[in-house]
Structure formats: C-alpha cells, structure tokens
Amino acid sequence: MAELVDEAASLPSVAARVVALSSDSRCDMHELVQAILVDGAMTLRFLALANSAAFSRGQEITDLRTALVRLGLRRVRDVALLMGAHDLFPREATVAGLDATAFWRHGIAVACWSRTLARRHGVSEDDAWLAGILHGIGVAAMVRKAPEQLAAVLAHANRHGSTLAAALRSTCGCHQGELGARILTRWNLPNHLRETVEFHPLTEPDGDPADVCEGVAVLRAAVVLARAGGQGDSGDADPPPSWATAARGAGLAPEEHAALADDVAAEVTELVGIFGMAPDEATMNATANLARAPLTRLGLEGFDEALGRQDLERELASAREIQQRLLPRSLPELAGLEIAAVSRPSLQVSGDIYDFVPAAGDRTALVVADVVGKGSPAALLAAHLQATLRALAPVQSDPGALVAALNENLFQATDDEHFATLFLAVASPAGDELACVSAGHVPPLLLKCGGERAWLPPQGPPVGMLPRATYMVRPTALAPGDLLVVATDGVLEANGPAGTPLGADGLAAAAAGAGPRPDDVVRSILAAVSEVPARDRASADPVDDLTLLVVGRRS
C-alpha cells in the first residue's frame, strides 16, 4: 500500500498550485486567477459554482476574480482539492466494478450531509465538507493504481455482505481511511482532517483521537445518511440502514430529517452537475469547449477526417471556405478608431488568424496570430488558439494575464515544435490608447500622423513555446491620424517590386505612401507584394500566409 500511495498521491499540477496559493491568507488574487485560467475546466467549474444557488445571491457572475471573491479562499482551496481528487479517478464509467459517477455522487452527498450536521456539533462546516469530499480518496487511489486488487476486495465484500473497510482489512491489512490519510499527508493537509478521514471507517468510537472525535462522528453519520438515501455508491456491500435508523443515529427528528434530506438532495444534484463537467479530449483543453458550438456548426471538427478522403482537393477547398468563415464577418465599431484587415493563405488553409474577440468589461481585443508552419496542421492549431482565446477573454480583464493563460493552454496541448506568435491590443473607451501585448510577434509599425515611425518589440516569447511565461502590457497612445500596422512574417518575406523580400523597410514605405485611412494602407501593402517582376511570375505564389491588421485613430 505504501507503493500505491507513492504512485497515486500527487495532486495534478494546476490543482496543487491553486491549493498552495489559496491556503495562504496573503494570497495574491491576480496570481490565483492566472493559475486557475490555465485549466479551462477548473475555470468553468469555479464560475458555475459561484453562480449556483448556494452562492449566487441572485447576481450572475461572469468574471473569475469576482467568482473567487464570492467563494472565499477556503472554498477555493476545497474545490481545487475536489478537482484534484476527481482527476485521480480514471475517466472510464466503471472501473473494478465501481461506477465512477455513482462513487463521486456519494462523496458529494457525504460532504453535503457533513456540512449540515457540523452546525449541530460545533465542527467547522468547511472542514466537515472537505472531509466528506476526501473521505473516499483511498478508494480513488486504488481504482487508479490497483484496480484488479480493488475488484477482488469488492468481490470479497459482496460475497460476505461486509463493509468495504472490513473487506480491505481482511484482504489487504488496511482500510481505505488509512490509505486516504497517507495521501492527505502527502498533500500537506492539516492533521485533524487527515485523522478524521483515517478513523471514520472504524466502528469503535472509543478509539477515535480526542481532538477529532466530533469530526469523525459527523463524518460517520453523514456516510450513513448518504447510504440510507441511496445517494451514490460507497463500495460497501452490507445492507444500507433504513431512513429511520440513519436519522436516529444522526440525532434528527423525522420531520427535520425529511426537510434536510430534500435540501441535501437538491444541493447534491446541483454540485454533481457542476463538478461532473469533463474536458473534451478532442480539443486538448476544456477551455476550447466554450467555443465548440460555432466550430461544430461550421464543420471544423471533421476537418482532419476530411483530409483523408479521396477527393483531397475538393475537401481542402471546403476547409478553406470553413476557415474563412471563422474569420470575422465584419469589422468592429470602436469609438474613435477605424480598422481594416485581410488574410491570405499560402496553401488552401492558413496558420494565420486575425480576430476581434469580446473581452471582459465590454471591450474588444484585436488579435493577430501566426502559427508556426503552413497548411492543415497550422490551421488546426490556429483554430484551437482562436477558440481558446475566445473562451478566456471574457473572464480575464488583464491583457498580459490573458496571453499568459493562453500560453499555458497551448504549451500543455502541443509539443515543442508547435507554437504561435501573437499580437493583442485592447482599446481604451475613447480610442486614444491601446493596451498592447506581443508574444514573439513581428514588431508592429506605429506610424505617427507627422511621419515619425516606431516599432513595438515583443514583450514575451511565442505562446506555447515556454511554460509559465509572463507578458508585459505596453500602453500605446494614438493621436488623431496615427496608424498601427500589424503584419505576420509572411508579409515581410513576400517578394516586393524588386523581386526581393519586402522586409520591414518596404512595409514602412508602403504604409507611409498610402492614403490616411487603414484600408488605404492595406491596399498599398498588398499592391507592393503583388508587383512581382514578370520573370518571377511563374513562382509568384506566396511562400507563407499573409495577414494584415491596420488600426487608425480618426482625425
């Protein structure tokens, strides 16, 4: 069993980080938000919990920071522990004869009953809830690392009509509470919580440690109430107690028990719905699920399968049409600003994107990204990046933290050879300033109305290249008549009129020689890379995807 603890006792990295941050009373809320945003499923669950009947107070919460404040650091820690414990359990519906959904429903039911009973026994409600959630962690560890051994234990319990603890002691020499206590020790949880989990399966209350006897009593009564109500599967094979017996053991009058049972059942149903959300493996990160509906509608999820069909050219043409439809259909109307944009793939499909993403605070993020490579692999990663960004932007108000969260998402979802450069800008309400973040992107050109030129260098590495990267936000003032030209490297590498790459100087010259409006600048730059000498026209296809975004301040 010691080896099993060593193999199964590590919390997933994101959950461990959140637990560590939220356990510190001096926690930096910005850092906590950034840590949670790395995990899309965790982000969704915190938002869902904050909007549940128990916490919403009738007000819808759409910002993660507000959700965490509403829940409180202690509950944030507890929920992160629940998610970490849940991730120890394999995704299969049934493992070793134990139904995963029923097992976690039982754990949540025990937690809800524990918190309800804690009020009567002078026990911390938060501690009681967490002990209820984690009381079965030893079983979860066995499901993950010793399923055959657990299957034998469950079979033994069924043959003899015994509790799971009795079957484990008979076959393995220890029970699930002892195994769970060792895991909680590895997770650095408080001694009183560990001892509550360790002693709750025992039937001899006289052996309970004096400092946790009330907590153990509450947890035992909660387990009995959950079993009596048929709420999930604990793995026990002995006959469950009757409602009357369970209520009497918990010190509840029949009428009171019935009313509390209804409240607990409603809470369990709601929490199972919240914590039952599972990441979609097809997108490699649950964050992208927020944008899954439009992707499905456009058929992009079938794109990789389409590549294998016989009529490849026809399917690639269809894929290009799909990708073009994923680009914005119209330009946003932003106070004081004019915008123009264009994207041209080198092949049928592109690794470049531009987008206008709804962001926190009723703002809009202007985005240009260039995924390394060309063709279908780059296009698929570009679609993933776009979907993830659209999911994260409404819950992250800081542009630098938003790009950092996107970086973590892509780093976890891809290998070392797949990443993307990205430029993101959020306009001020008056349009006189842009909050800019550049992740390894080609430096945008700031063309002042008086003719001065400035290049905005990157503030961090490409997204998906390095873990835990941070990105500085660069405030960029826009005076009337100023223009910001954002291009991908395909524009600079495209041949200009002399038959050589356009380069930064050629881009600046084309922009400076254009009219005063953003669409004038786009036309001028495209004309510059289209003026290829006649001798080179046979090879005039672009060698890389071309994307341009030009933002101008109205005069």
Coordinates of C-alpha atoms in Angstrom, one line a residue:
M1 CA 0.0 0.0 0.0
A2 CA 2.9 2.4 0.6
E3 CA 3.9 1.9 -3.1
L4 CA 0.4 2.7 -4.1
V5 CA 0.4 5.9 -2.2
D6 CA 3.7 6.9 -3.7
E7 CA 2.3 6.3 -7.2
A8 CA -1.1 7.9 -6.8
A9 CA -0.6 10.6 -4.2
S10 CA 0.5 13.6 -6.3
L11 CA -2.1 16.3 -6.9
P12 CA -2.3 17.4 -10.6
S13 CA 0.0 20.4 -11.0
V14 CA -2.7 23.1 -11.5
A15 CA -4.8 21.9 -8.6
A16 CA -1.6 21.8 -6.4
R17 CA -0.7 25.3 -7.4
V18 CA -4.2 26.6 -6.6
V19 CA -4.3 24.8 -3.3
A20 CA -0.9 26.3 -2.3
L21 CA -2.0 29.8 -3.3
S22 CA -5.4 29.7 -1.7
S23 CA -4.0 28.3 1.5
D24 CA -2.0 31.5 2.1
S25 CA -4.0 34.3 3.7
R26 CA -1.8 36.7 1.9
C27 CA -2.7 35.2 -1.4
D28 CA -2.2 37.4 -4.5
M29 CA -5.6 37.3 -6.2
H30 CA -4.2 38.2 -9.6
E31 CA -1.7 35.3 -9.3
L32 CA -4.5 32.9 -8.2
V33 CA -6.7 33.9 -11.2
Q34 CA -3.9 33.4 -13.6
A35 CA -3.1 30.0 -12.1
I36 CA -6.8 28.9 -12.5
L37 CA -7.2 30.2 -16.0
V38 CA -4.5 27.7 -17.2
D39 CA -7.1 25.0 -16.7
G40 CA -10.3 25.7 -18.7
A41 CA -12.4 23.0 -16.9
M42 CA -11.4 24.4 -13.5
T43 CA -12.3 27.9 -14.6
L44 CA -15.7 26.8 -15.8
R45 CA -16.4 25.0 -12.5
F46 CA -15.5 27.9 -10.3
L47 CA -17.7 30.2 -12.4
A48 CA -20.5 27.6 -12.3
L49 CA -20.2 27.2 -8.5
A50 CA -20.2 30.9 -7.9
N51 CA -23.4 31.1 -9.9
S52 CA -25.0 28.2 -8.2
A53 CA -28.0 28.6 -5.8
A54 CA -25.8 28.3 -2.8
F55 CA -23.6 31.3 -3.7
S56 CA -25.0 33.5 -6.5
R57 CA -27.3 35.7 -4.3
G58 CA -29.3 36.3 -7.4
Q59 CA -26.5 38.0 -9.3
E60 CA -24.9 36.5 -12.3
I61 CA -21.1 36.4 -12.1
T62 CA -19.0 36.3 -15.3
D63 CA -15.6 37.4 -14.1
L64 CA -13.4 34.7 -12.5
R65 CA -11.9 37.1 -9.9
T66 CA -15.4 38.1 -8.7
A67 CA -16.3 34.4 -8.5
L68 CA -13.2 33.6 -6.3
V69 CA -14.0 36.5 -4.0
R70 CA -17.6 35.3 -3.7
L71 CA -16.5 31.8 -2.8
G72 CA -13.7 32.8 -0.5
L73 CA -10.1 31.4 -0.3
R74 CA -11.1 28.4 1.9
R75 CA -13.8 27.2 -0.5
V76 CA -11.5 27.8 -3.5
R77 CA -8.9 25.5 -1.8
D78 CA -11.5 22.9 -1.1
V79 CA -12.9 22.9 -4.6
A80 CA -9.4 22.6 -6.1
L81 CA -8.8 19.6 -3.8
L82 CA -12.0 18.1 -5.0
M83 CA -11.0 18.5 -8.7
G84 CA -7.5 17.1 -8.0
A85 CA -9.0 14.1 -6.2
H86 CA -11.5 13.7 -9.1
D87 CA -8.7 13.7 -11.6
L88 CA -7.1 10.7 -9.8
F89 CA -10.1 8.7 -10.9
P90 CA -9.8 7.2 -14.4
R91 CA -12.3 8.5 -17.0
E92 CA -13.9 5.1 -17.7
A93 CA -17.5 4.8 -16.5
T94 CA -16.9 1.7 -14.4
V95 CA -13.5 0.6 -13.0
A96 CA -13.0 -2.5 -10.9
G97 CA -16.8 -2.9 -10.6
L98 CA -17.2 0.6 -9.1
D99 CA -19.2 3.2 -11.1
A100 CA -17.3 6.4 -11.2
T101 CA -20.3 8.7 -11.4
A102 CA -22.0 6.9 -8.5
F103 CA -18.9 7.0 -6.4
W104 CA -18.4 10.8 -6.8
R105 CA -22.1 11.4 -6.2
H106 CA -21.8 9.5 -2.9
G107 CA -18.7 11.6 -2.0
I108 CA -20.6 14.9 -2.7
A109 CA -23.6 13.6 -0.8
V110 CA -21.5 12.8 2.2
A111 CA -19.9 16.3 2.0
C112 CA -23.3 18.0 2.0
W113 CA -24.6 15.9 4.9
S114 CA -21.4 16.5 6.8
R115 CA -21.7 20.3 6.5
T116 CA -25.4 20.1 7.5
L117 CA -24.6 18.1 10.6
A118 CA -21.5 20.1 11.5
R119 CA -23.7 23.0 12.6
R120 CA -25.1 20.9 15.3
H121 CA -21.8 19.6 16.6
G122 CA -19.7 22.7 16.8
V123 CA -17.5 21.4 14.0
S124 CA -16.2 23.7 11.2
E125 CA -18.6 23.4 8.3
D126 CA -15.7 23.9 5.8
D127 CA -13.7 21.1 7.5
A128 CA -16.7 18.8 7.5
W129 CA -17.4 19.4 3.8
L130 CA -13.8 18.8 2.8
A131 CA -13.6 15.6 5.0
G132 CA -16.8 14.4 3.2
I133 CA -15.3 15.0 -0.2
L134 CA -12.0 13.4 0.6
H135 CA -13.2 10.5 2.8
G136 CA -13.1 8.1 -0.2
I137 CA -9.7 9.3 -1.7
G138 CA -8.1 6.0 -0.7
V139 CA -10.6 4.1 -2.9
A140 CA -9.9 6.5 -5.8
A141 CA -6.2 5.8 -5.5
M142 CA -6.9 2.1 -5.7
V143 CA -9.1 2.5 -8.7
R144 CA -6.3 4.3 -10.4
K145 CA -3.3 2.2 -9.4
A146 CA -4.6 -1.1 -8.2
P147 CA -7.9 -1.8 -10.0
E148 CA -7.5 -5.6 -10.0
Q149 CA -6.8 -5.7 -6.3
L150 CA -9.8 -3.4 -5.6
A151 CA -12.0 -5.6 -7.8
A152 CA -11.0 -8.6 -5.6
V153 CA -11.8 -6.6 -2.5
L154 CA -15.2 -5.6 -3.8
A155 CA -16.0 -9.2 -4.7
H156 CA -15.0 -10.3 -1.2
A157 CA -17.3 -7.6 0.3
N158 CA -20.2 -8.8 -1.9
R159 CA -19.6 -12.5 -1.1
H160 CA -19.7 -11.8 2.6
G161 CA -22.1 -8.8 2.7
S162 CA -19.5 -6.7 4.5
T163 CA -18.4 -3.1 4.6
L164 CA -15.6 -2.1 2.2
A165 CA -13.4 -1.3 5.2
A166 CA -13.8 -4.9 6.6
A167 CA -13.1 -6.4 3.2
L168 CA -10.0 -4.3 2.8
R169 CA -8.6 -5.2 6.2
S170 CA -9.3 -8.8 5.6
T171 CA -7.6 -8.9 2.2
C172 CA -5.0 -6.1 2.3
G173 CA -4.4 -5.5 6.0
C174 CA -5.5 -1.8 6.0
H175 CA -8.7 0.0 5.2
Q176 CA -9.5 3.0 2.9
G177 CA -9.3 5.5 5.7
E178 CA -5.7 4.6 6.5
L179 CA -4.8 4.8 2.8
G180 CA -6.6 8.1 2.4
A181 CA -4.8 9.5 5.5
R182 CA -1.4 8.7 3.9
I183 CA -2.4 10.5 0.7
L184 CA -3.6 13.6 2.6
T185 CA -0.3 13.6 4.5
R186 CA 1.4 13.8 1.1
W187 CA -0.9 16.7 0.2
N188 CA 0.2 18.6 3.4
L189 CA -3.4 18.9 4.7
P190 CA -4.0 19.6 8.4
N191 CA -3.6 16.7 10.9
H192 CA -7.2 17.0 12.1
L193 CA -8.5 16.5 8.6
R194 CA -6.2 13.5 8.0
E195 CA -7.2 11.8 11.2
T196 CA -10.9 12.4 10.5
V197 CA -10.6 10.6 7.2
E198 CA -8.4 7.9 8.8
F199 CA -10.7 6.9 11.6
H200 CA -14.1 7.3 10.1
P201 CA -14.4 3.7 8.7
L202 CA -13.9 2.2 12.1
T203 CA -16.9 1.1 14.2
E204 CA -15.2 1.6 17.6
P205 CA -15.7 5.2 18.6
D206 CA -13.7 4.7 21.8
G207 CA -10.6 4.5 19.6
D208 CA -11.1 7.9 18.0
P209 CA -8.5 10.6 18.8
A210 CA -10.0 13.0 21.4
D211 CA -9.2 16.1 19.3
V212 CA -11.2 14.9 16.3
C213 CA -13.9 12.7 17.8
E214 CA -16.7 15.2 16.9
G215 CA -15.5 15.5 13.4
V216 CA -15.2 11.7 13.0
A217 CA -18.7 11.3 14.4
V218 CA -20.1 13.8 11.9
L219 CA -18.4 12.1 9.0
R220 CA -19.7 8.7 10.1
A221 CA -23.2 9.9 10.4
A222 CA -23.0 11.6 7.0
V223 CA -21.9 8.4 5.3
V224 CA -24.8 6.5 6.9
L225 CA -27.3 9.2 5.8
A226 CA -26.0 9.2 2.3
R227 CA -26.2 5.4 2.1
A228 CA -29.7 5.3 3.6
G229 CA -30.8 7.8 0.9
G230 CA -29.3 5.8 -1.9
Q231 CA -27.1 8.6 -2.9
G232 CA -24.3 7.0 -5.0
D233 CA -22.1 4.0 -4.3
S234 CA -19.6 3.8 -1.5
G235 CA -18.4 0.3 -2.3
D236 CA -19.9 -1.1 0.8
A237 CA -21.8 -4.4 0.4
D238 CA -23.6 -4.6 3.7
P239 CA -27.3 -3.7 3.8
P240 CA -27.7 0.1 4.0
P241 CA -29.5 1.3 7.1
S242 CA -33.1 2.5 7.0
W243 CA -34.0 6.2 6.9
A244 CA -35.3 6.0 10.4
T245 CA -32.1 4.3 11.7
A246 CA -29.9 6.8 9.9
A247 CA -31.9 9.8 11.2
R248 CA -31.9 8.5 14.7
G249 CA -28.1 7.9 14.7
A250 CA -27.6 11.5 13.5
G251 CA -29.9 12.9 16.2
L252 CA -32.5 14.1 13.7
A253 CA -36.2 14.1 14.3
P254 CA -38.3 12.5 11.4
E255 CA -39.7 15.9 10.2
E256 CA -36.4 17.6 10.4
H257 CA -34.7 14.7 8.6
A258 CA -37.2 14.8 5.8
A259 CA -36.7 18.6 5.3
L260 CA -32.9 18.4 5.4
A261 CA -32.9 15.4 3.0
D262 CA -34.7 17.4 0.4
D263 CA -32.2 20.3 0.7
V264 CA -29.2 18.0 0.6
A265 CA -30.7 16.1 -2.5
A266 CA -31.1 19.4 -4.3
E267 CA -27.6 20.5 -3.4
V268 CA -26.1 17.2 -4.5
T269 CA -27.8 17.3 -7.9
E270 CA -26.5 20.8 -8.5
L271 CA -23.0 20.1 -7.4
V272 CA -22.8 16.9 -9.4
G273 CA -23.8 18.9 -12.5
I274 CA -21.0 21.4 -11.7
F275 CA -18.3 19.0 -10.9
G276 CA -19.3 16.4 -13.4
M277 CA -18.1 18.5 -16.4
A278 CA -15.4 16.6 -18.2
P279 CA -12.7 18.1 -20.5
D280 CA -13.2 17.4 -24.2
E281 CA -10.1 15.5 -25.3
A282 CA -10.7 16.4 -29.0
T283 CA -9.8 20.0 -28.3
M284 CA -6.9 19.0 -25.9
N285 CA -8.1 21.5 -23.4
A286 CA -11.6 22.1 -21.9
T287 CA -11.3 25.8 -22.3
A288 CA -12.0 25.5 -26.0
N289 CA -15.3 23.9 -25.3
L290 CA -16.8 27.4 -24.7
A291 CA -16.3 27.9 -28.5
R292 CA -17.1 24.4 -29.5
A293 CA -20.7 25.1 -30.7
P294 CA -19.7 27.5 -33.6
L295 CA -16.8 25.2 -34.5
T296 CA -19.1 22.3 -34.8
R297 CA -21.6 24.3 -36.7
L298 CA -19.0 25.2 -39.3
G299 CA -17.8 21.6 -39.5
L300 CA -14.2 22.2 -38.5
E301 CA -14.2 19.2 -36.1
G302 CA -14.5 17.0 -39.2
F303 CA -11.7 18.7 -41.0
D304 CA -8.9 16.3 -40.0
E305 CA -11.0 13.4 -41.2
A306 CA -11.8 15.2 -44.5
L307 CA -8.1 15.3 -45.2
G308 CA -8.0 11.5 -45.6
R309 CA -10.8 11.4 -48.3
Q310 CA -10.1 10.6 -51.9
D311 CA -11.1 13.9 -53.3
L312 CA -8.5 15.8 -51.3
E313 CA -8.5 19.0 -53.5
R314 CA -12.3 19.4 -53.1
E315 CA -12.2 18.8 -49.4
L316 CA -9.3 21.3 -48.9
A317 CA -11.2 23.9 -50.8
S318 CA -14.2 23.2 -48.5
A319 CA -11.8 23.5 -45.5
R320 CA -10.6 26.8 -46.8
E321 CA -14.1 28.1 -47.0
I322 CA -14.8 26.9 -43.5
Q323 CA -11.7 28.7 -42.2
Q324 CA -12.6 31.9 -44.0
R325 CA -16.0 31.8 -42.3
L326 CA -14.2 31.6 -38.9
L327 CA -12.6 35.0 -39.6
P328 CA -14.7 38.0 -38.6
R329 CA -17.5 38.7 -40.9
S330 CA -17.5 42.4 -40.1
L331 CA -15.2 45.0 -38.6
P332 CA -16.0 46.2 -35.1
E333 CA -17.1 49.7 -34.4
L334 CA -14.9 51.1 -31.8
A335 CA -15.0 54.6 -30.5
G336 CA -12.5 56.9 -32.3
L337 CA -11.0 54.1 -34.3
E338 CA -11.0 52.8 -37.9
I339 CA -9.9 49.2 -38.7
A340 CA -9.0 47.2 -41.8
A341 CA -7.8 43.6 -42.1
V342 CA -7.1 40.9 -44.6
S343 CA -5.7 37.3 -44.5
R344 CA -4.4 35.3 -47.5
P345 CA -3.2 31.7 -47.1
S346 CA -0.2 30.4 -49.0
L347 CA -1.9 27.0 -49.4
Q348 CA -5.6 26.1 -49.2
V349 CA -5.7 26.7 -45.5
S350 CA -3.7 29.0 -43.2
G351 CA -1.9 29.2 -39.9
D352 CA -2.6 32.9 -39.7
I353 CA -5.6 34.4 -37.9
Y354 CA -7.0 37.8 -37.1
D355 CA -9.9 38.2 -34.8
F356 CA -11.9 40.7 -32.8
V357 CA -12.6 39.0 -29.6
P358 CA -15.2 40.1 -27.0
A359 CA -13.3 40.7 -23.8
A360 CA -14.0 41.4 -20.2
G361 CA -15.5 44.8 -19.3
D362 CA -17.5 45.1 -22.6
R363 CA -14.2 45.7 -24.5
T364 CA -12.8 44.1 -27.7
A365 CA -9.4 42.5 -28.1
L366 CA -7.8 43.0 -31.6
V367 CA -5.7 39.9 -32.3
V368 CA -3.3 38.7 -35.0
A369 CA -1.6 35.3 -34.6
D370 CA 0.8 33.3 -36.8
V371 CA 1.1 29.6 -36.0
V372 CA 4.4 28.0 -37.0
G373 CA 4.2 26.1 -40.2
K374 CA 1.7 26.1 -43.0
G375 CA -1.2 24.0 -44.3
S376 CA -3.6 21.8 -42.3
P377 CA -1.5 21.3 -39.1
A378 CA -1.1 25.0 -38.7
A379 CA -4.7 25.6 -39.5
L380 CA -5.9 23.2 -36.9
L381 CA -3.7 24.7 -34.2
A382 CA -4.9 28.2 -35.3
A383 CA -8.5 27.1 -34.8
H384 CA -7.7 25.8 -31.3
L385 CA -5.9 29.0 -30.5
Q386 CA -8.8 31.1 -31.7
A387 CA -11.4 29.0 -29.8
T388 CA -9.3 29.1 -26.6
L389 CA -8.8 32.8 -26.8
R390 CA -12.5 33.4 -27.3
A391 CA -13.2 31.3 -24.2
L392 CA -10.6 33.0 -22.0
A393 CA -11.0 36.7 -23.0
P394 CA -14.4 37.3 -21.3
V395 CA -13.1 36.1 -17.9
Q396 CA -9.7 37.8 -17.9
S397 CA -9.6 41.5 -17.8
D398 CA -5.8 42.0 -17.9
P399 CA -4.3 41.5 -21.4
G400 CA -1.0 40.3 -20.1
A401 CA -2.6 37.7 -17.9
L402 CA -4.9 36.7 -20.8
V403 CA -1.9 35.9 -23.1
A404 CA -0.1 34.1 -20.2
A405 CA -3.1 31.9 -19.7
L406 CA -3.3 31.2 -23.5
N407 CA 0.4 30.3 -23.5
E408 CA -0.1 27.7 -20.7
N409 CA -3.1 26.3 -22.6
L410 CA -1.1 25.9 -25.8
F411 CA 2.0 24.6 -24.1
Q412 CA 0.1 21.8 -22.4
A413 CA -1.8 21.0 -25.6
T414 CA 1.1 20.8 -28.1
D415 CA 4.6 19.5 -28.4
D416 CA 7.8 21.6 -28.5
E417 CA 7.6 22.2 -32.3
H418 CA 4.2 23.8 -32.3
F419 CA 3.7 27.4 -31.1
A420 CA 2.4 30.7 -32.4
T421 CA 3.4 34.4 -32.4
L422 CA 0.6 36.7 -31.3
F423 CA -0.2 40.4 -31.0
L424 CA -3.1 41.5 -28.9
A425 CA -4.4 45.0 -28.3
V426 CA -7.3 46.3 -26.3
A427 CA -8.5 49.8 -26.9
S428 CA -9.4 52.4 -24.3
P429 CA -13.0 53.6 -24.2
A430 CA -12.1 56.8 -26.1
G431 CA -9.8 55.0 -28.6
D432 CA -6.8 57.2 -27.7
E433 CA -4.7 54.3 -26.3
L434 CA -4.1 50.7 -26.9
A435 CA -3.0 48.2 -24.2
C436 CA -0.7 46.0 -26.4
V437 CA 0.8 42.6 -25.7
S438 CA 3.2 41.0 -28.2
A439 CA 4.2 37.3 -27.8
G440 CA 7.2 37.0 -30.1
H441 CA 5.3 38.6 -32.9
V442 CA 6.7 40.6 -35.8
P443 CA 7.1 44.2 -34.3
P444 CA 4.0 46.2 -35.4
L445 CA 4.7 49.6 -37.0
L446 CA 3.4 52.7 -35.3
L447 CA 3.1 55.4 -38.0
K448 CA 2.5 58.8 -36.5
C449 CA 0.5 61.4 -38.3
G450 CA 3.6 63.6 -38.6
G451 CA 5.5 60.9 -40.4
E452 CA 7.5 59.5 -37.4
R453 CA 7.9 55.7 -37.3
A454 CA 8.3 53.4 -34.3
W455 CA 8.4 49.6 -34.0
L456 CA 6.8 47.8 -31.0
P457 CA 9.1 44.9 -30.0
P458 CA 7.8 41.7 -28.3
Q459 CA 7.2 41.6 -24.6
G460 CA 7.5 37.8 -24.3
P461 CA 8.1 34.5 -26.1
P462 CA 5.6 33.0 -28.6
V463 CA 2.6 31.3 -27.0
G464 CA 3.0 27.6 -26.5
M465 CA 6.8 27.7 -26.5
L466 CA 7.7 28.0 -22.8
P467 CA 5.8 27.3 -19.6
R468 CA 4.9 30.0 -17.1
A469 CA 5.9 32.8 -19.4
T470 CA 4.8 36.3 -18.4
Y471 CA 3.8 39.1 -20.8
M472 CA 4.1 42.9 -20.2
V473 CA 1.3 45.2 -21.3
R474 CA 2.6 48.2 -23.3
P475 CA 0.3 51.2 -23.3
T476 CA 0.5 52.8 -26.8
A477 CA -1.0 56.3 -27.3
L478 CA -2.8 57.0 -30.5
A479 CA -3.2 60.6 -31.6
P480 CA -5.6 61.6 -34.4
G481 CA -4.2 60.4 -37.7
D482 CA -1.9 57.8 -36.2
L483 CA -1.8 54.3 -37.6
L484 CA -0.8 50.9 -36.2
V485 CA 0.2 48.3 -38.8
V486 CA 0.3 44.7 -37.6
A487 CA 1.5 42.1 -40.0
T488 CA 2.6 38.4 -39.9
D489 CA 6.1 37.5 -41.1
G490 CA 4.6 36.3 -44.4
V491 CA 4.1 39.9 -45.4
L492 CA 7.8 40.8 -44.7
E493 CA 9.0 37.6 -46.5
A494 CA 6.8 38.1 -49.6
N495 CA 8.6 39.5 -52.7
G496 CA 8.3 43.2 -53.3
P497 CA 8.7 45.1 -56.6
A498 CA 12.4 44.4 -56.8
G499 CA 11.9 40.7 -56.6
T500 CA 13.4 40.6 -53.1
P501 CA 11.6 40.2 -49.7
L502 CA 9.6 43.3 -48.8
G503 CA 11.1 43.5 -45.3
A504 CA 10.4 46.0 -42.6
D505 CA 11.6 48.9 -44.6
G506 CA 9.4 48.0 -47.6
L507 CA 6.4 47.6 -45.3
A508 CA 7.0 51.0 -43.7
A509 CA 7.5 52.6 -47.1
A510 CA 4.2 51.1 -48.5
A511 CA 2.3 52.2 -45.4
A512 CA 3.8 55.7 -45.4
G513 CA 3.0 56.2 -49.1
A514 CA -0.7 55.2 -48.7
G515 CA -3.7 57.3 -48.0
P516 CA -4.7 58.3 -44.5
R517 CA -7.2 55.5 -43.8
P518 CA -6.4 51.9 -42.7
D519 CA -8.0 50.4 -45.8
D520 CA -5.7 52.6 -47.9
V521 CA -2.7 51.1 -46.0
V522 CA -3.8 47.5 -46.5
R523 CA -4.3 48.1 -50.3
S524 CA -0.9 49.8 -50.6
I525 CA 1.0 46.9 -48.8
L526 CA -0.9 44.2 -50.8
A527 CA 0.0 46.1 -54.0
A528 CA 3.6 46.2 -53.0
V529 CA 3.9 42.4 -52.6
S530 CA 1.9 41.8 -55.8
E531 CA 4.2 43.8 -58.0
V532 CA 6.4 40.9 -58.9
P533 CA 8.7 41.2 -61.9
A534 CA 7.5 39.3 -65.0
R535 CA 10.4 36.9 -64.9
D536 CA 9.3 35.8 -61.4
R537 CA 5.5 35.4 -62.0
A538 CA 5.7 31.7 -62.5
S539 CA 6.6 31.3 -58.9
A540 CA 4.5 34.2 -57.6
D541 CA 2.5 32.2 -55.1
P542 CA 3.2 33.4 -51.5
V543 CA 5.7 31.3 -49.6
D544 CA 3.9 32.0 -46.3
D545 CA 0.5 33.0 -45.1
L546 CA -0.1 36.8 -45.3
T547 CA -2.2 38.7 -42.7
L548 CA -2.5 42.4 -42.1
L549 CA -4.4 44.4 -39.5
V550 CA -4.3 48.2 -39.5
V551 CA -5.8 50.3 -36.8
G552 CA -6.2 54.1 -37.2
R553 CA -7.3 56.9 -34.9
R554 CA -9.8 59.1 -36.6
S555 CA -8.7 62.7 -37.2

